Short mmCIF file of C-alpha atoms in Angstrom, two decimals:
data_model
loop_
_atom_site.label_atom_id
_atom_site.label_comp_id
_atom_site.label_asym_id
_atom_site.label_seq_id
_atom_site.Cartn_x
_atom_site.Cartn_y
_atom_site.Cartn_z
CA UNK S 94 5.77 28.99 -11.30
CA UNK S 95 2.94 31.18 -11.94
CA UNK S 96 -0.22 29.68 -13.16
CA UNK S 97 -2.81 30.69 -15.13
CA UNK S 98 -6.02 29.80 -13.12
CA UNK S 99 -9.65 29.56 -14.26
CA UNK S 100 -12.62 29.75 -12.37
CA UNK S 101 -14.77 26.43 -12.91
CA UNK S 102 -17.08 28.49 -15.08
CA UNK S 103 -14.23 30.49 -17.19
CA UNK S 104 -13.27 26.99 -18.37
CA UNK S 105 -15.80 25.27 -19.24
CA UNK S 106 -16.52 28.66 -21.75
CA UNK S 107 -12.73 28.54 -22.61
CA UNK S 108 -12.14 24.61 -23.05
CA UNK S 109 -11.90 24.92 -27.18
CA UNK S 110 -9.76 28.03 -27.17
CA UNK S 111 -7.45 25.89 -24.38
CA UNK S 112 -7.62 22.96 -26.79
CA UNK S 113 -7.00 25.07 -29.52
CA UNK S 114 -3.41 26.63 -27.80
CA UNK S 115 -2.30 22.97 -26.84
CA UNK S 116 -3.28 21.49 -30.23
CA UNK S 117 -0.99 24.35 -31.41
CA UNK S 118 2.02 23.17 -29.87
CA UNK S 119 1.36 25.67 -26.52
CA UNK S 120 3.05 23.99 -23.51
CA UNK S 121 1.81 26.56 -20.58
CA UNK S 122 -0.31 24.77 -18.04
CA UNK S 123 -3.62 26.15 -17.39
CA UNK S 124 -5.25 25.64 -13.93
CA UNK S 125 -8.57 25.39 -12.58
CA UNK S 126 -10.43 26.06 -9.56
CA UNK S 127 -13.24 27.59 -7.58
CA UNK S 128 -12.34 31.12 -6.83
CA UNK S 129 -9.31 31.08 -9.39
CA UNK S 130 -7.37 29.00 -6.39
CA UNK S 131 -6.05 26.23 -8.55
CA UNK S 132 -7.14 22.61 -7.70
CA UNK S 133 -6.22 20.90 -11.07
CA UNK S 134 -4.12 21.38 -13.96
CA UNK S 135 -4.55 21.09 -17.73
CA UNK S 136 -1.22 19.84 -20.07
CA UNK S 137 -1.61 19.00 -23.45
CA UNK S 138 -0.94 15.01 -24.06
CA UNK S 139 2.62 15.90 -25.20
CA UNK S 140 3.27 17.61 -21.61
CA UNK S 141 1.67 14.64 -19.66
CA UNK S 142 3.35 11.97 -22.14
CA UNK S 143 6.85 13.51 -21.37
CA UNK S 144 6.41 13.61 -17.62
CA UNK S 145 5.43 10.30 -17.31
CA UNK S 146 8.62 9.04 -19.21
CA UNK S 147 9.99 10.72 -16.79
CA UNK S 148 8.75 8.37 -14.06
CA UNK S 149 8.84 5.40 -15.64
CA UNK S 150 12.57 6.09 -16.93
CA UNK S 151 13.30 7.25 -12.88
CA UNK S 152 11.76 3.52 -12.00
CA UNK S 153 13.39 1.39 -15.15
CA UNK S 154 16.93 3.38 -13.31
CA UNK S 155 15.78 2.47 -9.38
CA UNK S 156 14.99 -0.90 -10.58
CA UNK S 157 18.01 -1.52 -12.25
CA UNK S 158 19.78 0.49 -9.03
CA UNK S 159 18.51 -2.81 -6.45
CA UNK S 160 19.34 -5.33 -9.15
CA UNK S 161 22.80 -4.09 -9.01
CA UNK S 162 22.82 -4.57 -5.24
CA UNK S 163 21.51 -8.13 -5.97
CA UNK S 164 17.89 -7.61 -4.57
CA UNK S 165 14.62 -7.81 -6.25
CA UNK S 166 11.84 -5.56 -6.43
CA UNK S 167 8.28 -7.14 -4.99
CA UNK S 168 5.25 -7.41 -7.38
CA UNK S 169 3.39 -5.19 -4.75
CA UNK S 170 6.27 -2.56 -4.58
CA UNK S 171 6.10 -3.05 -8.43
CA UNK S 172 2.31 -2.47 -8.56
CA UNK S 173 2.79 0.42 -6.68
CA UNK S 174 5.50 2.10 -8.16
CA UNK S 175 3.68 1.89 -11.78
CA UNK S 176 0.46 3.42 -10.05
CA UNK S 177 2.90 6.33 -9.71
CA UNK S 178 4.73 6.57 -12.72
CA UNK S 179 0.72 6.88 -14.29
CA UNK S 180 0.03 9.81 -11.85
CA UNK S 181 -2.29 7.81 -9.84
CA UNK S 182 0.22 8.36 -6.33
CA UNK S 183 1.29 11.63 -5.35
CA UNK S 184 5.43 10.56 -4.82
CA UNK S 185 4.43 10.79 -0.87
CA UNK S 186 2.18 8.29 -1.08
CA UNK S 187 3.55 6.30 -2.98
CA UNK S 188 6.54 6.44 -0.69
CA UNK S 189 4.46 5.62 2.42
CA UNK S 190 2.99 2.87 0.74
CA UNK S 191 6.35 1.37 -0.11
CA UNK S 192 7.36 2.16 3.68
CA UNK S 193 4.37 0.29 4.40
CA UNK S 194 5.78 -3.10 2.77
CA UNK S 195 8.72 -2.80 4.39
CA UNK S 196 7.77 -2.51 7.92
CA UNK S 197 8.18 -5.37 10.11
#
């Protein structure tokens, strides 16, 4: 996917007209970064709203996937997993840090 990219400077002059598009229902990510090389992202709160739903409807489904095997989920796996579903974990860490639970 090809994404627009700002330099640092670009949007902080462009943040209302950005604000403006996502307040008008635009979708289309808008990236930032020294040198135009993108190093974050903007979404509107709709985008970022549906793509965590997305996580925490792929955990409610994992959770309910090691119930059905009879097992129980940890409150530190738990803690984890949430920190992910809120973006906080990229899904590698968050991986690694389950791993890391799990390791005898």
């Amino acid at each position: 996917m090809l994404i627009e990219t700002l330099s640092v400077r670009e949007a902080r002059e462009q943040l209302p007209t950005v604000l403006e598009r996502f307040r008008q229902g635009d979708r289309t990510p808008v990236g930032v970064g020294s040198h135009r090389k993108t190093e974050a992202i903007m979404v509107s709160v709709e985008v970022f709203d549906e793509l965590t739903a997305e996580r925490n409807q792929s955990l409610a489904q994992a959770g309910a996937s090691v119930r059905a095997e009879g097992l129980t989920i940890s409150s530190d796996a738990e803690t984890i997993m949430e920190r992910w579903a809120r973006g906080e974990l990229s899904t590698i860490r968050m991986r690694e840090l389950i791993r890391q639970l799990h390791v005898a």
